[in-house]
Short mmCIF file of C-alpha atoms in Angstrom, two decimals:
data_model
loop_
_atom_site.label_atom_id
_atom_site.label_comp_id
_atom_site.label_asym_id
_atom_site.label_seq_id
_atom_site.Cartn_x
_atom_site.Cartn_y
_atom_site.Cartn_z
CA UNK A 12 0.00 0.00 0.00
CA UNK A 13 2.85 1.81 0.79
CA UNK A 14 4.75 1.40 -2.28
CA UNK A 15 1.45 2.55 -4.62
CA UNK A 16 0.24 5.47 -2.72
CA UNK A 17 4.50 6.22 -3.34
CA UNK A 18 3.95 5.88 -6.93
CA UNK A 19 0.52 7.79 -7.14
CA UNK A 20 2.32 10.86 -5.32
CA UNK A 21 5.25 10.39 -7.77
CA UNK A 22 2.88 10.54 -10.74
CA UNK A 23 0.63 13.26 -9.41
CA UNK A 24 3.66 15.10 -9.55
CA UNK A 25 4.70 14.57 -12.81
CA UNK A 26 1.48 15.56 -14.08
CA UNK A 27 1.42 18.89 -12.60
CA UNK A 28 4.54 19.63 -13.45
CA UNK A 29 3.99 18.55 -16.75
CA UNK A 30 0.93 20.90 -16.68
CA UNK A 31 3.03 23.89 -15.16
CA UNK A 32 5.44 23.33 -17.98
CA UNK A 33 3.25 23.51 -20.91
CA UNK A 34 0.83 26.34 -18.89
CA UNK A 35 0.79 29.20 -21.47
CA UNK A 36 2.71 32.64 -21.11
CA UNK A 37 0.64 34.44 -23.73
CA UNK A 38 -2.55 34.04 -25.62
CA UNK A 39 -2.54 31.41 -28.03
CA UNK A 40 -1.85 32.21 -32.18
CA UNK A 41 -4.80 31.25 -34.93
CA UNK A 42 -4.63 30.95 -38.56
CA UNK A 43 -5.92 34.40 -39.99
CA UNK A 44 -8.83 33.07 -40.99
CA UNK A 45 -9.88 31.74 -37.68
CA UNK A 46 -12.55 33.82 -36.37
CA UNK A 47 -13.50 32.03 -33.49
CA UNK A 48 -9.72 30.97 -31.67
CA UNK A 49 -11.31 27.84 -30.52
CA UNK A 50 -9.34 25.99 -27.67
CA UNK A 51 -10.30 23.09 -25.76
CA UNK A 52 -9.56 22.84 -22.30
CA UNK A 53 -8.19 20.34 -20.52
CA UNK A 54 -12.03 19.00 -19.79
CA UNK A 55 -12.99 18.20 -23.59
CA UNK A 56 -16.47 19.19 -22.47
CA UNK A 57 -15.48 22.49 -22.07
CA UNK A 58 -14.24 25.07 -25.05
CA UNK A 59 -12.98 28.83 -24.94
CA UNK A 60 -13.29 31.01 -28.37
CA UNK A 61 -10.34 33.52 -28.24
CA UNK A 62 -11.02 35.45 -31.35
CA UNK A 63 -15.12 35.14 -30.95
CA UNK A 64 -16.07 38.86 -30.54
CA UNK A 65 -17.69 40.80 -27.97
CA UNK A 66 -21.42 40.96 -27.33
CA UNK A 67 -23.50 42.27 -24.91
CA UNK A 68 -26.35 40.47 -23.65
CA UNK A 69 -28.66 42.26 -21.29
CA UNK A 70 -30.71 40.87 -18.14
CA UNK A 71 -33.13 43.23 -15.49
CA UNK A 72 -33.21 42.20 -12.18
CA UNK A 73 -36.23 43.35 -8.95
CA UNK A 74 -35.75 45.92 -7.20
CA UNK A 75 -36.67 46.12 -3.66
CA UNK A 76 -39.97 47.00 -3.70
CA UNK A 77 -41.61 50.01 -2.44
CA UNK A 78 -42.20 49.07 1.31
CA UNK A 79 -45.93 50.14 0.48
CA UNK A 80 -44.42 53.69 1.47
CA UNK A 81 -43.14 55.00 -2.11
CA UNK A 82 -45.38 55.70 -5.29
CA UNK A 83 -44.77 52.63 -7.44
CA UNK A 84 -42.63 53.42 -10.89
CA UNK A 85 -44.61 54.68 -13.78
CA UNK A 86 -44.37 52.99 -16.85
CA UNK A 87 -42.48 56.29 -18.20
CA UNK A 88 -40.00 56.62 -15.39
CA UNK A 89 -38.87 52.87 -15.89
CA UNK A 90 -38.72 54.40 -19.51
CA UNK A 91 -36.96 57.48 -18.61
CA UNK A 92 -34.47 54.93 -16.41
CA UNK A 93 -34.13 52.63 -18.84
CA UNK A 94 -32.84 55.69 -21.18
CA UNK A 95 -30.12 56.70 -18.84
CA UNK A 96 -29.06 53.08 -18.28
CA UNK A 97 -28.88 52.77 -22.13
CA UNK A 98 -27.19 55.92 -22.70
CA UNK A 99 -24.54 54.68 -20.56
CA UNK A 100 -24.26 51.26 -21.92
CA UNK A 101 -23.61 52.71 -25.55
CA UNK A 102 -20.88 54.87 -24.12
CA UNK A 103 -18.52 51.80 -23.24
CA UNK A 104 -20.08 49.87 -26.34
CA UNK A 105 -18.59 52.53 -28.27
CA UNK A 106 -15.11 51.83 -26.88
CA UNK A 107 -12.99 49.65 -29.28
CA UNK A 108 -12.75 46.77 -26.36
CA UNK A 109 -16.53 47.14 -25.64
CA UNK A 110 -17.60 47.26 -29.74
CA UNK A 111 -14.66 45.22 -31.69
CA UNK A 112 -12.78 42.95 -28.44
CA UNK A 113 -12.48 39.02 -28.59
CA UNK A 114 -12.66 36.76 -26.46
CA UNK A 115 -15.54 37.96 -24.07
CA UNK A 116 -19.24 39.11 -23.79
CA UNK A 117 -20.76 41.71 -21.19
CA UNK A 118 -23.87 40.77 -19.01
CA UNK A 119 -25.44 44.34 -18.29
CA UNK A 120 -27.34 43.91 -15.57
CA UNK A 121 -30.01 46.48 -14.70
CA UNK A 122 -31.66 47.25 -11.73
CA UNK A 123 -34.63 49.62 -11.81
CA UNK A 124 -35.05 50.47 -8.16
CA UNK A 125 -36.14 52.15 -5.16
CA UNK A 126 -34.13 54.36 -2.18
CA UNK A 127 -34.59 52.45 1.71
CA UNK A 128 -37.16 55.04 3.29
CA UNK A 129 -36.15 53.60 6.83
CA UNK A 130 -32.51 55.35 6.73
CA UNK A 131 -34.58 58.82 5.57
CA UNK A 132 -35.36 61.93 7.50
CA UNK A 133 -38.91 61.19 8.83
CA UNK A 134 -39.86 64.38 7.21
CA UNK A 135 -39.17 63.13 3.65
CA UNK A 136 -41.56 63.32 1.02
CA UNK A 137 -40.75 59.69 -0.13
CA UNK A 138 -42.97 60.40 -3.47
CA UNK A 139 -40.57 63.13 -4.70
CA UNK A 140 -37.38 61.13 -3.37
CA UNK A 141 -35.21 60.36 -6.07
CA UNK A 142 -35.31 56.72 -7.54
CA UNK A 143 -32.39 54.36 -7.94
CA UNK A 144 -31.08 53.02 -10.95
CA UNK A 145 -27.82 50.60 -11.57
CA UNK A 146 -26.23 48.77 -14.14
CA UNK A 147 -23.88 46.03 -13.08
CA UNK A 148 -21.64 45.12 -16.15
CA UNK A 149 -19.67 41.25 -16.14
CA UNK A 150 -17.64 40.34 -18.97
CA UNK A 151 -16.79 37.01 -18.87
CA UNK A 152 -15.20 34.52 -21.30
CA UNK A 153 -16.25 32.93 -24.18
CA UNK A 154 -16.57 29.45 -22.75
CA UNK A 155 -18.69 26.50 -24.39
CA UNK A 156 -20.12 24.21 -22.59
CA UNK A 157 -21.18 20.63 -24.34
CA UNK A 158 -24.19 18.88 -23.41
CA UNK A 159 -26.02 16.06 -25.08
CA UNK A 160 -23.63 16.15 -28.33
CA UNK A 161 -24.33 20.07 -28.72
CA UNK A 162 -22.26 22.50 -27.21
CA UNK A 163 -24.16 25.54 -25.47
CA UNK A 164 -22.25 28.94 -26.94
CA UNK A 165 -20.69 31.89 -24.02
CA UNK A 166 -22.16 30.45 -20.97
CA UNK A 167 -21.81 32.69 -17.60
CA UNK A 168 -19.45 31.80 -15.01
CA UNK A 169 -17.94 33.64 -12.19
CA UNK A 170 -15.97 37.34 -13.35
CA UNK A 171 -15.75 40.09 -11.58
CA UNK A 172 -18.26 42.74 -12.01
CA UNK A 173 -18.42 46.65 -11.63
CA UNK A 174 -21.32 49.01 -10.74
CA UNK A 175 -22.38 52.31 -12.05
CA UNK A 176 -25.50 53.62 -9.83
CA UNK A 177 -27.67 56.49 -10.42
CA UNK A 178 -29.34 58.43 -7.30
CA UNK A 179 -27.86 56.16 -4.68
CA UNK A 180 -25.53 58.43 -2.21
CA UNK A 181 -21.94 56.43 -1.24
CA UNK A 182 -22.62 57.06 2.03
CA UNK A 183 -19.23 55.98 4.55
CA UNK A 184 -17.05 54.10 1.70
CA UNK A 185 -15.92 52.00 4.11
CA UNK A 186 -14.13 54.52 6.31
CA UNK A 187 -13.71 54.89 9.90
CA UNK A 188 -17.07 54.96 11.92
CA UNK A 189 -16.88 57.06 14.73
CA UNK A 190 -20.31 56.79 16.86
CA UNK A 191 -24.01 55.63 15.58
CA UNK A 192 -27.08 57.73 16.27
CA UNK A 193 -30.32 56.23 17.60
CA UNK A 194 -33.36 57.17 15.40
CA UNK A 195 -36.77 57.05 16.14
CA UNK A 196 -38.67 53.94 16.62
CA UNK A 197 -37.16 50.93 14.80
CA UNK A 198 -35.49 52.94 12.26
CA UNK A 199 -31.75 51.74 12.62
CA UNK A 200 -29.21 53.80 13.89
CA UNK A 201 -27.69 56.65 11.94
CA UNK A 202 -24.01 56.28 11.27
CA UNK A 203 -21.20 59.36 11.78
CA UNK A 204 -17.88 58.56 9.90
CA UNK A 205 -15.20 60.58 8.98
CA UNK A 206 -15.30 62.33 5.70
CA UNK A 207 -14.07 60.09 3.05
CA UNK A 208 -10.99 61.62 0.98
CA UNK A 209 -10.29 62.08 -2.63
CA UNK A 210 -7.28 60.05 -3.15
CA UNK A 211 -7.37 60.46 -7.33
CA UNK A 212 -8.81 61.96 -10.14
CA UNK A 213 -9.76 60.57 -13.60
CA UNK A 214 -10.26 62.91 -16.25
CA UNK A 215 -12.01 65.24 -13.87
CA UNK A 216 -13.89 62.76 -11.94
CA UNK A 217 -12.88 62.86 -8.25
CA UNK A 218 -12.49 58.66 -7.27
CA UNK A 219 -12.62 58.46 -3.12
CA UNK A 220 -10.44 55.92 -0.79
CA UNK A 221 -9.23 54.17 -3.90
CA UNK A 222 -12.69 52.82 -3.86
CA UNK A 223 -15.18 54.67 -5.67
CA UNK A 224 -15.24 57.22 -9.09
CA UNK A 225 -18.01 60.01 -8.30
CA UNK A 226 -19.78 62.39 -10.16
CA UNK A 227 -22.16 64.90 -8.16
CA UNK A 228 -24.15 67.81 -9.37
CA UNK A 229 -22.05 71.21 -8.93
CA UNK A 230 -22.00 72.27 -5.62
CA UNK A 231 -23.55 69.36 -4.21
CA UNK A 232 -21.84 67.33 -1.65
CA UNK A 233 -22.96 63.65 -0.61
CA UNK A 234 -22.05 64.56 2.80
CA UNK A 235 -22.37 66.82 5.44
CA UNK A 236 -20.67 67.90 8.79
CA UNK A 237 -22.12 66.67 11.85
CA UNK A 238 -22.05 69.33 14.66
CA UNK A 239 -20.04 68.71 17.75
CA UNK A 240 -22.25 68.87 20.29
CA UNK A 241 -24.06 66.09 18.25
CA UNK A 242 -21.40 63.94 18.31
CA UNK A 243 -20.42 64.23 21.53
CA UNK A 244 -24.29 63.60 22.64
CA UNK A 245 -24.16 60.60 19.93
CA UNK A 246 -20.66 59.21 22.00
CA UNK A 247 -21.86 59.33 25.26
CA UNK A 248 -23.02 55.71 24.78
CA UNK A 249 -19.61 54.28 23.37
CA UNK A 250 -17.81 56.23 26.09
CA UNK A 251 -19.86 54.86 28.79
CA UNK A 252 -19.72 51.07 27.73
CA UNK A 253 -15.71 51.57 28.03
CA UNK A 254 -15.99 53.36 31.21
CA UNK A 255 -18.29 50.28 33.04
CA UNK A 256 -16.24 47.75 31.50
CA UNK A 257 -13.06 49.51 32.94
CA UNK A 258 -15.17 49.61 36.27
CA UNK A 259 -16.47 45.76 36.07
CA UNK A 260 -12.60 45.29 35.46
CA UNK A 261 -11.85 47.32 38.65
CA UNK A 262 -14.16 45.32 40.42
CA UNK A 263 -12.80 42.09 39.76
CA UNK A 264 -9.74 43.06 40.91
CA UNK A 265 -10.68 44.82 43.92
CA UNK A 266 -12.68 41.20 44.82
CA UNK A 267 -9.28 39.56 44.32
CA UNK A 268 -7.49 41.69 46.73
CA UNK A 269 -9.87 40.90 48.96
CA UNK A 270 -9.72 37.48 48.37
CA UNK A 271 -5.92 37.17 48.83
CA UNK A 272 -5.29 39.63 51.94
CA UNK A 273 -7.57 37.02 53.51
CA UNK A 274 -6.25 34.69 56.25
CA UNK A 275 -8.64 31.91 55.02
CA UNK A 276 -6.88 32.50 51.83
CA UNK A 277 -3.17 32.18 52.98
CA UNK A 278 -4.21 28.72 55.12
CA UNK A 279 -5.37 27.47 52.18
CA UNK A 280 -2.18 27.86 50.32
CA UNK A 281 -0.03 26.63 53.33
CA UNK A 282 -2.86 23.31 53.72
CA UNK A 283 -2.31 22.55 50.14
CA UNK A 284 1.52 23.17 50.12
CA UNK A 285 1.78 20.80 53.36
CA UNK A 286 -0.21 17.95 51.93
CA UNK A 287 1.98 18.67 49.21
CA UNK A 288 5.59 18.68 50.85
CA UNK A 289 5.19 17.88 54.29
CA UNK A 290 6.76 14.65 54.23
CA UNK A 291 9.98 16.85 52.89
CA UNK A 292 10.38 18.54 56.31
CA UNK A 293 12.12 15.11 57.98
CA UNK A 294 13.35 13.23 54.80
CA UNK A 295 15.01 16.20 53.44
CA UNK A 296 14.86 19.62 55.19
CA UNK A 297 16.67 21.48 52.71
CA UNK A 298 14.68 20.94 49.89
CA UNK A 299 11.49 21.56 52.00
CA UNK A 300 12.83 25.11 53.46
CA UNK A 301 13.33 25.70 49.75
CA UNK A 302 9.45 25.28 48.60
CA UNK A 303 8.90 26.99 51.58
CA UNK A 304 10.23 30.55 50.75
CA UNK A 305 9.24 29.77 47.25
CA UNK A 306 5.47 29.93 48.51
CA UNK A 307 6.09 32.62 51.09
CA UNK A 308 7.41 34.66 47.44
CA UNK A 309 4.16 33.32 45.69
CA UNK A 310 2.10 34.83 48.38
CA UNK A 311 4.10 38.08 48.63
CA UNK A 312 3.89 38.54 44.64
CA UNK A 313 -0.07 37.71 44.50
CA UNK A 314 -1.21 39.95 47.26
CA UNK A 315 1.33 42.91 45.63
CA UNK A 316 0.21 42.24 42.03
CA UNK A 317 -3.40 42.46 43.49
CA UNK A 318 -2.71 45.68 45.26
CA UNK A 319 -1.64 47.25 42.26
CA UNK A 320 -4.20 46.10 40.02
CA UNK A 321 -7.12 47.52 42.68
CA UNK A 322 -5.65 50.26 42.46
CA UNK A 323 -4.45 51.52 39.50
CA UNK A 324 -1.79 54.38 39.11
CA UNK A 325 -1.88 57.21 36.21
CA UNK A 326 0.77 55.45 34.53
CA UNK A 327 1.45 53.27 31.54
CA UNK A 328 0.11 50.05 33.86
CA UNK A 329 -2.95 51.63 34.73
CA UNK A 330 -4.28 53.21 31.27
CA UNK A 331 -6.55 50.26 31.26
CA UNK A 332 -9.03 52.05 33.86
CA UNK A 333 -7.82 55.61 33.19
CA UNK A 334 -7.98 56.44 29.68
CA UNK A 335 -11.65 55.15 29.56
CA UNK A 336 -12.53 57.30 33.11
CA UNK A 337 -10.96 60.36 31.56
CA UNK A 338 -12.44 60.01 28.16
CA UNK A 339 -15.84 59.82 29.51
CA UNK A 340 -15.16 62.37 32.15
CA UNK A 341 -13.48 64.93 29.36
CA UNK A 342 -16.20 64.36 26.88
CA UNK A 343 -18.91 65.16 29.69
CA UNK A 344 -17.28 68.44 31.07
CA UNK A 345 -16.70 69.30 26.95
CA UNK A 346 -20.39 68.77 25.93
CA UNK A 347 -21.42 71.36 29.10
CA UNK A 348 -19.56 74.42 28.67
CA UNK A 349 -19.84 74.26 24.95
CA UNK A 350 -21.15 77.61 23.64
CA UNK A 351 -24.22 77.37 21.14
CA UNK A 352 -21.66 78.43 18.33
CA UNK A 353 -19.40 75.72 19.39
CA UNK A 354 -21.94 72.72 19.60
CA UNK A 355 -22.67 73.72 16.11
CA UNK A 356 -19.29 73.78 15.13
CA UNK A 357 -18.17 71.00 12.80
CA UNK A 358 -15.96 67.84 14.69
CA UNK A 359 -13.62 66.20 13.77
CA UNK A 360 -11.93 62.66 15.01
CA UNK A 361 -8.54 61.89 16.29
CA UNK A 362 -7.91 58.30 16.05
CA UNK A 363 -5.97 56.48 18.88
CA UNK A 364 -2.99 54.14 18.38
CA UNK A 365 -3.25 50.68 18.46
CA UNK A 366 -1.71 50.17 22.30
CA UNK A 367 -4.20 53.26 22.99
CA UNK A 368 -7.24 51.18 22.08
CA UNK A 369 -5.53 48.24 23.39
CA UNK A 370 -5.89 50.29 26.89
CA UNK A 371 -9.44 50.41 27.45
CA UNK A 372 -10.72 52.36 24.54
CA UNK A 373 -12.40 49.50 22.68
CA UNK A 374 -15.84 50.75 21.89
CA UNK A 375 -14.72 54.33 20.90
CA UNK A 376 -11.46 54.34 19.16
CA UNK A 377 -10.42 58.24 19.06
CA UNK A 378 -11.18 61.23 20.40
CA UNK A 379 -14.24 63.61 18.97
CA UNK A 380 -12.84 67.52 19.29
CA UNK A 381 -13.70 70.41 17.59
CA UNK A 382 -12.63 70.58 13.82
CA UNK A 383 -10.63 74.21 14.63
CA UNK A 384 -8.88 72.76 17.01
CA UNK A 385 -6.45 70.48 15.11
CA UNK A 386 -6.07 71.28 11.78
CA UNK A 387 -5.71 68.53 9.49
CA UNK A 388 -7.82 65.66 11.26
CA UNK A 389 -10.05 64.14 9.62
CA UNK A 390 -14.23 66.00 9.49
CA UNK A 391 -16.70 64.02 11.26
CA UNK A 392 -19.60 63.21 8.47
CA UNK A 393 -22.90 62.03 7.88
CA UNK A 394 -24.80 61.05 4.69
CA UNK A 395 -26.30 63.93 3.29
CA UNK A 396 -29.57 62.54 2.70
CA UNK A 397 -30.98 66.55 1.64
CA UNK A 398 -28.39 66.33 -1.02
CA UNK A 399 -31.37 65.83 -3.72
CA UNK A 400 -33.35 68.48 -5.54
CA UNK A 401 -36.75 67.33 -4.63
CA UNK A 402 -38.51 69.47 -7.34
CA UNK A 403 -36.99 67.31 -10.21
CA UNK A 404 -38.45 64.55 -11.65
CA UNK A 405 -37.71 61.37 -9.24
CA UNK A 406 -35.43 59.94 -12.34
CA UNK A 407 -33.48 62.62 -13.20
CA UNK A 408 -29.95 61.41 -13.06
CA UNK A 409 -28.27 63.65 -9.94
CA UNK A 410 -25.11 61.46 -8.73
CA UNK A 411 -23.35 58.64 -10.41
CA UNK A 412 -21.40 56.38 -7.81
CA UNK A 413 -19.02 53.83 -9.75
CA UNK A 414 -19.10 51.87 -6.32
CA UNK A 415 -15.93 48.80 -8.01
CA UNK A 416 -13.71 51.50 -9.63
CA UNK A 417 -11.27 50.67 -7.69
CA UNK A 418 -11.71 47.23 -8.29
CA UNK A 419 -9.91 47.13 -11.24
CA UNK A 420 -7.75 49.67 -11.80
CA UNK A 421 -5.76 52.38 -9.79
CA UNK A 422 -5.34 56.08 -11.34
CA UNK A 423 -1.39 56.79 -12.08
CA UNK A 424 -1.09 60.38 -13.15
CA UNK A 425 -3.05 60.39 -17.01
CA UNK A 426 -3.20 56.38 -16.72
CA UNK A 427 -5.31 53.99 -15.34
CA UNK A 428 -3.08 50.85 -14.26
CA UNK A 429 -4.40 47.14 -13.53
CA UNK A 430 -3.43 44.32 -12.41
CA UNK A 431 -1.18 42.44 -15.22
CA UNK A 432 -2.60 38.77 -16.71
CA UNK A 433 -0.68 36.27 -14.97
CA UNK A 434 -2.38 33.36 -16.17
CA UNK A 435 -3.71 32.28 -19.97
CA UNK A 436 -5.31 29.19 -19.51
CA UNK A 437 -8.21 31.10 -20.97
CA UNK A 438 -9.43 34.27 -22.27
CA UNK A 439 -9.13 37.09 -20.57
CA UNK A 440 -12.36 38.77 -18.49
CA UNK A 441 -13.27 40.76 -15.41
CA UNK A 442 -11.31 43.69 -14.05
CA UNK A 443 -8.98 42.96 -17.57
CA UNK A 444 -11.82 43.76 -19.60
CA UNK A 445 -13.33 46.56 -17.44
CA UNK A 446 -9.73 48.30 -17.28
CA UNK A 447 -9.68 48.32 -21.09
CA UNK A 448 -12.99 49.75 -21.85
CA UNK A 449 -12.27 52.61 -19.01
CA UNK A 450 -9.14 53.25 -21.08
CA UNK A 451 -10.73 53.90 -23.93
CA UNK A 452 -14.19 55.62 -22.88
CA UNK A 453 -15.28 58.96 -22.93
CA UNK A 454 -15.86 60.26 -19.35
CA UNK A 455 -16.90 63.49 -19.97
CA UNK A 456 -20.26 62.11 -22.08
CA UNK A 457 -20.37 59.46 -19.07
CA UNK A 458 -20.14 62.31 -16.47
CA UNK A 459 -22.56 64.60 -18.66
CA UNK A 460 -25.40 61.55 -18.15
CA UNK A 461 -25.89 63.03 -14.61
CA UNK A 462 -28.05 66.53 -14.17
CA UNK A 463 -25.43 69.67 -14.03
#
């Protein structure tokens, strides 16, 4: 048994590095004539066309419904929707990759949708509130599938996609959020996050954390300043969960002193270390006074170790309890003197170390102060959710959030860059594809889709 699972290894490794050997470092050459590239794969049951061109196939997905809150879509705004998504989809058709490229096809997806009332003002007119509209665009492969003695032609698989959505705000892109505002009822709580930051720009179009390529209407901005007074108020919660758990802490410590400045305790130890050793103190003396003075140490190191711990100095070793006391205790004598000018000055958040929120600051991670105050730090935000025009039509195009920009491709100077092919076992799709067709589109007539 031995001998053949030997041999089975021996040829399993031949194999693959027979197939690492002959694993192509380029795309594979076709007779001129050859307009579909076709190459099996190593499964004969499955075929990719390299030279097969582009086409673009399009499917509509539900929306979310209208909670039986929002006017239901009119036949002419899915229209008027379905217009914008088209517009768009004939810009990156128009592209050389997206009209004349081999070796792919693009799902559009489309998504004719509504906003999420429950995150709203409660003073919103939800029938005027703009309405959501997305198209989420997959190249994949050419790859043929054969079934029953007849192959099936460009069958989906698994790509990567990327999203262009109309009306829906980008909210926190994924960046640090500071404290969460209770709303009414069973609304869920209202996030604050610091302000996300344009970290690149592609031919005029501002793209935010690396993340996401936005175009708003001038003099619009998706988010807004939260006050500081509100933040504070909002923090008070975060602050006092790390304040009791640096009290429960206390606590538990101050019931260990207890415990080991007690007599009972000490007999205990000397009971158990007797049982233990007590034979020692005749048959060999030496090594018994030995254990001895190594328990009286034990009990002398406990009961100091619990001293200290029940009572914690305003040093390094005692930031556990302090830095949460003082937080809470700064942030409450902060929100009362503020001035009415002051609580509606803008915050902004200082974010602790990593040993800092090691030290008791585990709920709230940085310090809320006012925005004047240290220049540079980064604007406490929320989502602007009055950044709308409410007297429009609820499908005019008013922001256009290209949530997987960064995806694909990072912005380098006048270039976009992505990631190189590393592998051509088969056509490539995905972010390769995407990347291509951003090269080559025109993102001023893409940017021009959305109301000026």
């Amino acid at each position: 048994m031995r001998r053949a699972a030997l041999a089975l290894s021996i040829v399993a490794a031949i194999l693959a590095a027979t197939v690492s050997a002959q694993r192509r470092t380029g795309p594979p050459t076709f007779e001129p004539g050859d307009t579909e590239g076709l190459v099996t794969s190593p499964n004969p049951r499955v075929r990719h066309a390299w030279k097969r061109k582009v086409f673009w196939s399009i499917s509509v997905q539900p929306g979310r419904g209208t909670f039986r809150l929002i006017p239901a879509q009119t036949a002419a705004e899915r229209a008027a929707m379905t217009a914008t998504l088209e517009a768009l989809a004939s810009i990156l058709k128009a592209t050389p990759n997206g009209s004349n490229g081999e070796g792919f096809w693009v799902k559009d997806s489309r998504t004719l949708d509504y906003f999420d009332p429950f995150v709203l003002p409660e003073t919103t007119p939800l029938g005027k509130y703009p309405l959501t509209f997305t198209a989420g665009y997959y190249p994949f492969r050419h790859e043929d599938v054969e079934t029953n003695g007849k192959w099936q032609l460009s069958l989906a698989g698994e790509t990567e996609g990327a999203y262009f959505e109309f009306n829906r705000l980008p909210e926190g892109l994924g960046t640090t959020q500071v404290v969460t505002e209770a709303r009414p009822g069973d609304r869920p709580p209202e996030p604050f996050y610091v302000r996300p930051r344009v970290t690149a720009t592609w031919q005029g179009i501002p793209v935010y954390e690396q993340k996401a390529a936005i175009v708003t209407r001038a003099g619009r901005d998706p988010w807004v300043a939260v006050p500081l007074g509100r933040v504070l108020e909002a923090s008070m919660s975060a602050l006092e969960k790390d304040r009791r758990s640096a009290e429960d802490r206390l606590a538990g410590y101050k019931k260990k002193l207890d415990d080991v400045m007690a007599p009972e305790w000490e007999q205990q130890k000397r009971d158990t270390f007797e049982k233990q050793n007590g034979e020692l103190r005749t048959s060999r003396p030496s090594n018994y006074a030995a254990r001895l003075r190594s328990l009286e140490n034990e009990i002398t190191v406990m009961r100091a170790d619990a001293t200290a711990n029940a009572n914690p100095r305003k040093d390094a070793r005692g930031l556990w309890y302090w830095s949460p006391i003082e937080a809470h205790d700064e942030a409450v004598r902060t929100l009362a003197a503020l001035s009415p000018d002051e609580a509606n000055a803008p915050a902004c958040f200082v974010e602790l170390t990593d040993a800092e929120r090691s030290n008791g600051r585990y709920t709230m991670t940085g310090n809320v102060v006012a925005e004047s105050s240290r220049p540079g730090c980064r604007q406490i935000v929320r989502t602007n959710w009055d950044y709308f025009d409410l007297t429009l039509p609820r499908t005019t195009p008013q922001i256009l959030f290209v949530s997987d920009f960064g995806r694909c491709v990072t912005v380098s100077g006048d270039r976009l860059v992505s990631r190189p092919i590393d592998r051509w076992d088969w056509p490539p799709q995905g972010c390769v594809q995407h990347a291509q067709m951003w090269r080559e589109a025109d993102w001023a007539t893409i940017a021009a889709l959305v109301r000026p």
